[in-house]
Coordinates of C-alpha atoms in Angstrom, one line a residue:
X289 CA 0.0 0.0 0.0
X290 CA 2.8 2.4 0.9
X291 CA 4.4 1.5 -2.0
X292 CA 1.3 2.2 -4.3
X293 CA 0.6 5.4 -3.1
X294 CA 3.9 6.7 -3.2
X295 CA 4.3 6.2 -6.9
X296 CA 1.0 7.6 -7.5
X297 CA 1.5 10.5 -5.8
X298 CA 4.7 10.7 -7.7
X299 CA 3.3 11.1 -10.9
X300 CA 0.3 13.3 -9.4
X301 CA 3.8 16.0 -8.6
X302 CA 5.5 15.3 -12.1
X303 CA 1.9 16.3 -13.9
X304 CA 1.5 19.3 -11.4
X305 CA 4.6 19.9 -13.1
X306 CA 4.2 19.7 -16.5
X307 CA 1.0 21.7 -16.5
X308 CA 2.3 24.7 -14.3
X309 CA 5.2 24.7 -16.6
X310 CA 4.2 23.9 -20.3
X311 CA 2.0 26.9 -20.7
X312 CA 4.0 29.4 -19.0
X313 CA 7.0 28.0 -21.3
X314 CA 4.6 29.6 -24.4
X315 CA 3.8 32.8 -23.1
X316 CA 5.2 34.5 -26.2
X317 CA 2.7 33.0 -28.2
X318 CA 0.2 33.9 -25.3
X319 CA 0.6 37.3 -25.8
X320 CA 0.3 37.0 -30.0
X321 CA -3.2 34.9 -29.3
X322 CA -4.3 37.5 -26.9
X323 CA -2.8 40.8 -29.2
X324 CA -1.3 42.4 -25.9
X325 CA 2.2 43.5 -24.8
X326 CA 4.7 42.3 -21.8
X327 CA 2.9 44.6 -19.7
X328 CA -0.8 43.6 -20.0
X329 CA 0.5 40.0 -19.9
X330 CA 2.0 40.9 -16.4
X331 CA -1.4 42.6 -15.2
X332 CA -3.3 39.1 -16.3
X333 CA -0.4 36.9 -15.0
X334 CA -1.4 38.9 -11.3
X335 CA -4.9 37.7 -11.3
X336 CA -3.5 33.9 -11.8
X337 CA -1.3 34.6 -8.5
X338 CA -4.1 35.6 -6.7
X339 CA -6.2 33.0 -7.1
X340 CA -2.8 31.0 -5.6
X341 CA -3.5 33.0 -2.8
X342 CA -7.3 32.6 -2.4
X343 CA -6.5 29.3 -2.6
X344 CA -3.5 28.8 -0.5
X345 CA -5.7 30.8 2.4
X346 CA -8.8 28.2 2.4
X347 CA -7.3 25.0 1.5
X348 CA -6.4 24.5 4.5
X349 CA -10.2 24.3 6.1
X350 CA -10.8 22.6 2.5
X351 CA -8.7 19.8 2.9
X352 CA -9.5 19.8 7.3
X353 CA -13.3 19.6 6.1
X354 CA -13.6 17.4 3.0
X355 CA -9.7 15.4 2.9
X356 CA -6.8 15.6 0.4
X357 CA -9.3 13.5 -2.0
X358 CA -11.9 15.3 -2.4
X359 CA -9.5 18.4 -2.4
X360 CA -7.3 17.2 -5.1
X361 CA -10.4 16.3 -7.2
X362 CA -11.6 19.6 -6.7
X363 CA -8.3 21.1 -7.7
X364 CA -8.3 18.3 -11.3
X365 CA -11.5 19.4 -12.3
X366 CA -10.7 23.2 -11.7
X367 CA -7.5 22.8 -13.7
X368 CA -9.6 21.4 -16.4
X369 CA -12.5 24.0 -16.4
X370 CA -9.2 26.7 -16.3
X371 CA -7.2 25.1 -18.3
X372 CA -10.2 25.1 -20.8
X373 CA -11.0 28.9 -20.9
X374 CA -7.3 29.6 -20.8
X375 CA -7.4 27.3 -24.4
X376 CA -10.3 29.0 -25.6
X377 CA -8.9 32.6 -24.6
X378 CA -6.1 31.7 -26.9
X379 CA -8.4 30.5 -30.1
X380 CA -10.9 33.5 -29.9
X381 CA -8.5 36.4 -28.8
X382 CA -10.4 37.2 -25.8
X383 CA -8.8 38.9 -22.7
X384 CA -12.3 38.5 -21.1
X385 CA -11.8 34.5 -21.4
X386 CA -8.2 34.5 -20.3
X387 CA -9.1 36.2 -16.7
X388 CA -11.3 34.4 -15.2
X389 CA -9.4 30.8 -16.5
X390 CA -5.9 32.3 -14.7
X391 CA -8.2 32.7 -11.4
X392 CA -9.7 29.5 -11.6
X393 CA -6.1 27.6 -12.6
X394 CA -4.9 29.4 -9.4
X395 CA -7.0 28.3 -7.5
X396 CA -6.9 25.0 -8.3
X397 CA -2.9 25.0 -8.1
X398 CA -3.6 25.7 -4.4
X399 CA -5.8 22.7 -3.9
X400 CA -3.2 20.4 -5.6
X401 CA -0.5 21.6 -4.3
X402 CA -2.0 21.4 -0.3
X403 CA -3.3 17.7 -0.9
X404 CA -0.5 16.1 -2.5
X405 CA 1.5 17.8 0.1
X406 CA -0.5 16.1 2.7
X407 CA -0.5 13.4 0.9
X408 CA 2.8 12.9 0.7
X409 CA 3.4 13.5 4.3
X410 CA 1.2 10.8 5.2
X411 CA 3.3 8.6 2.9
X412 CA 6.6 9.5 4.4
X413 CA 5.0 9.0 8.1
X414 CA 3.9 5.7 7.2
X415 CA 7.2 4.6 5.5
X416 CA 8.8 6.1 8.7
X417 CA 11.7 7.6 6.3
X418 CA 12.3 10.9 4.6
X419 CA 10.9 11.0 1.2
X420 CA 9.2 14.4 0.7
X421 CA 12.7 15.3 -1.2
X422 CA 11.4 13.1 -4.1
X423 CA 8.0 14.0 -4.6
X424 CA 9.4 17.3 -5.2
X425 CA 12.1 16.3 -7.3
X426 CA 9.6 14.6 -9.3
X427 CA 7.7 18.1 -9.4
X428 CA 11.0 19.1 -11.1
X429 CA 11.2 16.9 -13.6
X430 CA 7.8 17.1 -14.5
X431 CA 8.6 21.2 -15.2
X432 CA 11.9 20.1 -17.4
X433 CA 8.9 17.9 -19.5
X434 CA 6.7 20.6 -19.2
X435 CA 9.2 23.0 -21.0
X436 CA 10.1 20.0 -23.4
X437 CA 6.8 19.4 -24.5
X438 CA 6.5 23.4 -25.1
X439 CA 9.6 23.3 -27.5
X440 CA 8.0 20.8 -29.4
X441 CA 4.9 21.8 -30.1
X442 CA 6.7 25.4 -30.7
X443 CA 8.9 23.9 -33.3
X444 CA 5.8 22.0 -35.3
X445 CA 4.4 25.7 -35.6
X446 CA 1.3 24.9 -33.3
X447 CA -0.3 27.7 -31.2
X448 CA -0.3 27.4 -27.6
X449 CA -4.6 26.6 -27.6
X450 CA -3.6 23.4 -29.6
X451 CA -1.3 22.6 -26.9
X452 CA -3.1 23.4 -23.6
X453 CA -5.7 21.1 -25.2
X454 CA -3.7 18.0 -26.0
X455 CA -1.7 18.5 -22.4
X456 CA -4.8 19.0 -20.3
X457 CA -6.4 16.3 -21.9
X458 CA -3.7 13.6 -21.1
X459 CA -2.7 14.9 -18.0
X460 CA -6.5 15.3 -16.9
X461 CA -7.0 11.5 -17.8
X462 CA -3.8 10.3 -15.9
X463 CA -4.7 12.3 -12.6
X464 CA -8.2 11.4 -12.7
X465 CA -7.0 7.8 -12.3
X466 CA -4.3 8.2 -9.9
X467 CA -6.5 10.2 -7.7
X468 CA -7.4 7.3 -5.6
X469 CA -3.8 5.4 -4.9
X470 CA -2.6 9.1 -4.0
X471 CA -4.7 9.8 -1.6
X472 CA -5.3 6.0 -0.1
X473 CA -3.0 6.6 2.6
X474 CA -4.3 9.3 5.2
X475 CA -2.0 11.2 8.2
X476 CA -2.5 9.3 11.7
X477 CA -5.6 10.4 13.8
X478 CA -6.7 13.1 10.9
X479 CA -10.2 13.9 11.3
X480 CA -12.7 15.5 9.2
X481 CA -14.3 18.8 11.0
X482 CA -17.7 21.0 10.3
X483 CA -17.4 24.1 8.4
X484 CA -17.4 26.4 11.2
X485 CA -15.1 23.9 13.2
X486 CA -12.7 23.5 10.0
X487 CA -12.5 27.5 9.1
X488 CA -11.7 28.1 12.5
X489 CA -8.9 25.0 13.2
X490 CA -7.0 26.9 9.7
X491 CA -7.4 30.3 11.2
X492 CA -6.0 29.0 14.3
X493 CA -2.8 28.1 12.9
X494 CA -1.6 31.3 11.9
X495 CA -1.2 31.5 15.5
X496 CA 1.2 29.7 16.1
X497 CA 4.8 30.8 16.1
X498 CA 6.6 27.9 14.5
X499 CA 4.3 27.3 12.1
X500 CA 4.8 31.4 11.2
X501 CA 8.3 30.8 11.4
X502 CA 8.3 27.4 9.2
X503 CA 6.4 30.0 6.6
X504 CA 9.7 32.0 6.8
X505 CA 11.8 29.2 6.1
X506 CA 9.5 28.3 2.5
X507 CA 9.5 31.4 1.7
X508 CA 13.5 31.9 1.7
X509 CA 13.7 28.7 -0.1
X510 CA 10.9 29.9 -2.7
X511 CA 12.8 32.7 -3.9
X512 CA 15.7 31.3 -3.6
X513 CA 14.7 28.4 -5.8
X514 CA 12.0 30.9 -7.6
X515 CA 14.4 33.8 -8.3
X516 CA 16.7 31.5 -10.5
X517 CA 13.8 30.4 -12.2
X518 CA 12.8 34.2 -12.9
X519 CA 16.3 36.1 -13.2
X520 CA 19.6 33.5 -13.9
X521 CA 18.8 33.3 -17.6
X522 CA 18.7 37.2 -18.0
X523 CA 21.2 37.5 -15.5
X524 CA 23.8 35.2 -17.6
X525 CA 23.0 36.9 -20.4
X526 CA 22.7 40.8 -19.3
X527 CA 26.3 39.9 -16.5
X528 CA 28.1 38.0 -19.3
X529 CA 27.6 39.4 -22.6
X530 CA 26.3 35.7 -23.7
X531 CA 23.5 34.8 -26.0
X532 CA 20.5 33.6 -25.2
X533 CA 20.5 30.2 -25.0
X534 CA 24.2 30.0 -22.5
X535 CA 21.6 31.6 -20.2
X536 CA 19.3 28.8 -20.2
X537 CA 21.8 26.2 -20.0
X538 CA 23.1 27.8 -16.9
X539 CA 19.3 27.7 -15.5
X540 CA 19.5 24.3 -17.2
X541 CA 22.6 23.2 -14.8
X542 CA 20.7 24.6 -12.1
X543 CA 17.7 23.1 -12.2
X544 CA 19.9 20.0 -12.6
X545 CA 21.9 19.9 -9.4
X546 CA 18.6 20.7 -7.6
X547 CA 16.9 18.1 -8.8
X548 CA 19.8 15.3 -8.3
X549 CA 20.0 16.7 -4.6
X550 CA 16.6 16.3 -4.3
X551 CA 16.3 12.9 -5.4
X552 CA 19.4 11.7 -3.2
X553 CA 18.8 14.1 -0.2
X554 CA 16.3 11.6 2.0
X555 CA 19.3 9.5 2.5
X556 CA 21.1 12.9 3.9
X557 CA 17.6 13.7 6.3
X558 CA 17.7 10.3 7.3
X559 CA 21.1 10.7 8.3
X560 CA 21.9 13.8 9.9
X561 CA 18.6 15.7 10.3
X562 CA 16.4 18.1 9.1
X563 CA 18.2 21.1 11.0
X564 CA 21.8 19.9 9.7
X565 CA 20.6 19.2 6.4
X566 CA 18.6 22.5 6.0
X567 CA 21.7 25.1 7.7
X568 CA 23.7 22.7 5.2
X569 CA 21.9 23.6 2.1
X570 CA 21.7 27.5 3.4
X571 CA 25.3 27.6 3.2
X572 CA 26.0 26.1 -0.2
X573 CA 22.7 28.5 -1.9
X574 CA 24.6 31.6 -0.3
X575 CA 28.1 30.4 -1.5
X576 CA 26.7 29.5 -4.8
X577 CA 24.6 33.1 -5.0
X578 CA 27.8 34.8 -3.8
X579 CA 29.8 33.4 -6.4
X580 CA 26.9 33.9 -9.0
X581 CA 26.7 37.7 -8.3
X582 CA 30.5 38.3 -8.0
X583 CA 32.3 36.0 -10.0
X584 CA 34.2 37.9 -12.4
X585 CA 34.1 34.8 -15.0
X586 CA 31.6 32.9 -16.3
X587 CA 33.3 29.7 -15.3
X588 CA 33.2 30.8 -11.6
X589 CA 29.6 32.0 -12.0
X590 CA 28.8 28.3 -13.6
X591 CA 30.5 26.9 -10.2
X592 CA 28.2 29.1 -8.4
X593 CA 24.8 28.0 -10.1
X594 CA 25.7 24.8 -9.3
X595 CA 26.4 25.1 -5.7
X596 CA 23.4 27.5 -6.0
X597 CA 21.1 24.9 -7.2
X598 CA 22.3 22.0 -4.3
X599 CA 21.2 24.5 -1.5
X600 CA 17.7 25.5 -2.8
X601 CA 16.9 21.7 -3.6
X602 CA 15.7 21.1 0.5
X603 CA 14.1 23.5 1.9
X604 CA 10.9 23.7 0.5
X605 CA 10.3 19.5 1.0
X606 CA 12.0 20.0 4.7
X607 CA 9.3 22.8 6.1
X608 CA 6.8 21.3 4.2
X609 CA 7.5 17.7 6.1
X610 CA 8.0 20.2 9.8
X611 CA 4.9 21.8 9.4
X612 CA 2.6 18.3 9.0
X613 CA 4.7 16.8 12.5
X614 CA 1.4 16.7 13.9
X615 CA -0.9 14.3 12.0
X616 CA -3.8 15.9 13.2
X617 CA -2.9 19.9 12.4
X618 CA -1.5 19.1 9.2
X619 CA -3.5 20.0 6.1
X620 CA -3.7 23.2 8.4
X621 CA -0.3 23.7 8.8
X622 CA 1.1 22.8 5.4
X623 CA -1.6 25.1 3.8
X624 CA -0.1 28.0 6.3
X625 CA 3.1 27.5 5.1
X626 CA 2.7 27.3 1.6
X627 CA 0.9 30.8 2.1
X628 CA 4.0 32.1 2.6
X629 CA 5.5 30.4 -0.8
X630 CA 2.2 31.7 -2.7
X631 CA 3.0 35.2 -1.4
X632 CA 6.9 35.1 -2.5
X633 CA 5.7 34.3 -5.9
X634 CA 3.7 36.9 -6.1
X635 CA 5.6 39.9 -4.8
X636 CA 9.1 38.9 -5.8
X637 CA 9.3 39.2 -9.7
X638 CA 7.9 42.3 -9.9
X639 CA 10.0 43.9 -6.8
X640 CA 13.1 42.4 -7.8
X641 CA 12.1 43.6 -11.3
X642 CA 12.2 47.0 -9.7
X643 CA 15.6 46.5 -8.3
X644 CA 17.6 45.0 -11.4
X645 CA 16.1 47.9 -13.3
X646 CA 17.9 50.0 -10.7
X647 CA 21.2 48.1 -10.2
X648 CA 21.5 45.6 -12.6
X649 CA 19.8 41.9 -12.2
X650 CA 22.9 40.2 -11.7
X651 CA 23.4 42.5 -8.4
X652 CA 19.8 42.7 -7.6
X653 CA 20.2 38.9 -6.4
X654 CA 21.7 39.9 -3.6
X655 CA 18.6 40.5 -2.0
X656 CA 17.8 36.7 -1.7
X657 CA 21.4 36.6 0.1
X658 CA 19.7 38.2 2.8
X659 CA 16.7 35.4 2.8
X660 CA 19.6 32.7 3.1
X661 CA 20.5 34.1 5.9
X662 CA 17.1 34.6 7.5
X663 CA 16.3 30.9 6.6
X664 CA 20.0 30.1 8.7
X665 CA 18.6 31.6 11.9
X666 CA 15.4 29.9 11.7
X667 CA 16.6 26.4 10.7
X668 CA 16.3 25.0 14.3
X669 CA 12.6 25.1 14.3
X670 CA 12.7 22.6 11.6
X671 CA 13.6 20.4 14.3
X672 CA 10.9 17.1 14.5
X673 CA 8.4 17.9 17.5
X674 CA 6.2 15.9 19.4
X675 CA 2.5 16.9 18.5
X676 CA 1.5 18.2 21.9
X677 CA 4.7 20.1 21.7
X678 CA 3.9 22.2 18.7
X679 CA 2.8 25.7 19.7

């Protein structure tokens, strides 16, 4: 059964991936369908991040009330309604379409991303081992697919509504049936709630001051993880004098390393500890950043990316596995913490946008140095607690 779920819920992470990615890897074309610029596109981009956020605020009383089934249903069939408008949007032209498909994706990410995180939790309690690190590792690789699959359907000369269509459709059949072996295994002593009882068990966890503090921790490790993602390319490019595709490769190298940490780093959790392994991988993400933003070669810069890549591999698995310690606070908990995650994404493109504008986007990385470094401090709360411990 363990065994089951866990490679279900390992392909329900690689097709998160490929559908957050594959789209997003065409929005060129996005903005040709729709006849807008880079800035409109940025304005509609905002309304998909704050559905995230709607989402990422109530999940957690969705999954308390109803369970991670039921909530990652909810989340499938939103993607596909979503999805579905955003497809349309792109054959007819029509902002009006797009808008309220980005909303409805974003809040369906939130749902996924809450009850597989659960999910997974469950798994890795059950197993007794860490394993988090590979379900999002798997998440990874779905979003190297993702962009994969968006090359090729770029390179045949097909629009971006023929290719939402085809993805969703195949990724909507293969979730629908792994629904079940995902979410088969349940967290130890959970317990469904009444509305009232379920609103007010989430809001009751933004009380607590390590789960607040655990939100810290994902949110250095989302932009540390998210502001490669944004800015290396450009950065490569812009710091270097190099063309185009040397900065993808480096974003390449360091989704890479990240992804080959995260598929070997249970063994290192396993071993030495959350705290060790987290402070660990802070270390190696500033190094790497330092080196990134200061390197006067390329070559060193390369080195940096890849030490860059290691450290920001952890985190986000590590507080996501700290925050569901208590079986019965979980889906709570988690859905807290990945607020913080949702948050980051929003705010920090456009305000480190702002500051490479100002200083340069090589140098305007600095500013997740700082994160690092808050995540250092803060690593100790990390640290596995007893449930009746965890205030």
């Amino acid at each position: 059964m363990p065994t089951r779920a866990r490679l279900a819920l390992l392909c329900q992470f690689a097709l998160f991936g490929i559908l957050n990615v594959s789209w997003t890897s065409r929005l060129p074309s996005l903005m040709t369908a729709l006849d807008i610029d880079a800035a409109r596109l940025g304005q509609l981009l905002i309304v998909g991040g704050v559905g995230s956020l709607i989402g990422a605020l109530s999940s957690g009383a969705v999954v308390t009330r109803i369970g991670a089934r039921a909530t990652l249903a909810a989340g499938v069939l939103g993607h596909l309604v979503g999805f579905g408008l955003l497809a349309t949007a792109a054959f007819t032209g029509s902002v009006a379409v797009f808008i309220p498909g980005a909303l409805i994706n974003g809040v369906s990410s939130a749902l996924t991303n809450v009850s597989i995180n659960v999910s997974a939790a469950a798994v890795e309690q059950r197993m007794g081992r860490a394993i988090m690190p590979q379900f999002h590792a798997m998440f990874s690789v779905g979003a190297a697919l993702g962009a994969l699959i968006a090359a090729g359907f770029a390179r045949a000369g097909l629009g971006i509504g023929v290719q939402v269509v085809v993805v969703l459709a195949g990724a909507t059949v293969l979730r629908a049936l792994l629904i079940r072996p995902a979410t088969s295994i349940t967290l130890a002593g959970s317990r469904a709630a009444t509305r009232g009882g379920a609103a007010r068990e989430a809001l009751s966890a933004w009380r607590e001051r390590r789960t607040l503090l655990l939100g810290l921790v994902l949110m250095a490790a989302s932009l540390t993880e998210g502001a490669a993602g944004t800015w290396l390319p450009l950065a490569v490019v812009e710091g270097f004098a190099a063309n185009e595709d040397v900065g993808a490769l480096a974003y390449g190298s360091f989704v890479a390393a990240m992804t080959l940490v995260r598929i070997g780093g249970t063994r290192l959790i396993d071993r030495f500890g959350r705290v060790l392994v987290l402070r660990l991988s802070g270390v190696s993400a500033l190094i790497g950043l330092l080196l990134f933003v200061t390197g006067p070669s390329l070559a060193l810069a390369w080195v940096g990316v890849i030490l860059w890549g290691f450290g920001a591999a952890l985190g986000n698995p590590i507080a996501t596995t700290a925050a569901a310690d208590d079986p019965l606070r979980a889906s709570v908990r988690v859905s807290v913490v990945t607020s913080f995650s949702t948050v980051t994404s929003l705010a920090a493109p456009p305000l480190l946008g702002l500051l490479a504008a100002a200083v340069g986007t090589r140098q305007s990385l600095l500013v997740v140095g700082a994160f690092i470094v808050l995540s250092l401090a803060l690593a100790g709360n990390a640290r596995r607690e007893q449930p009746d411990t965890i205030r």
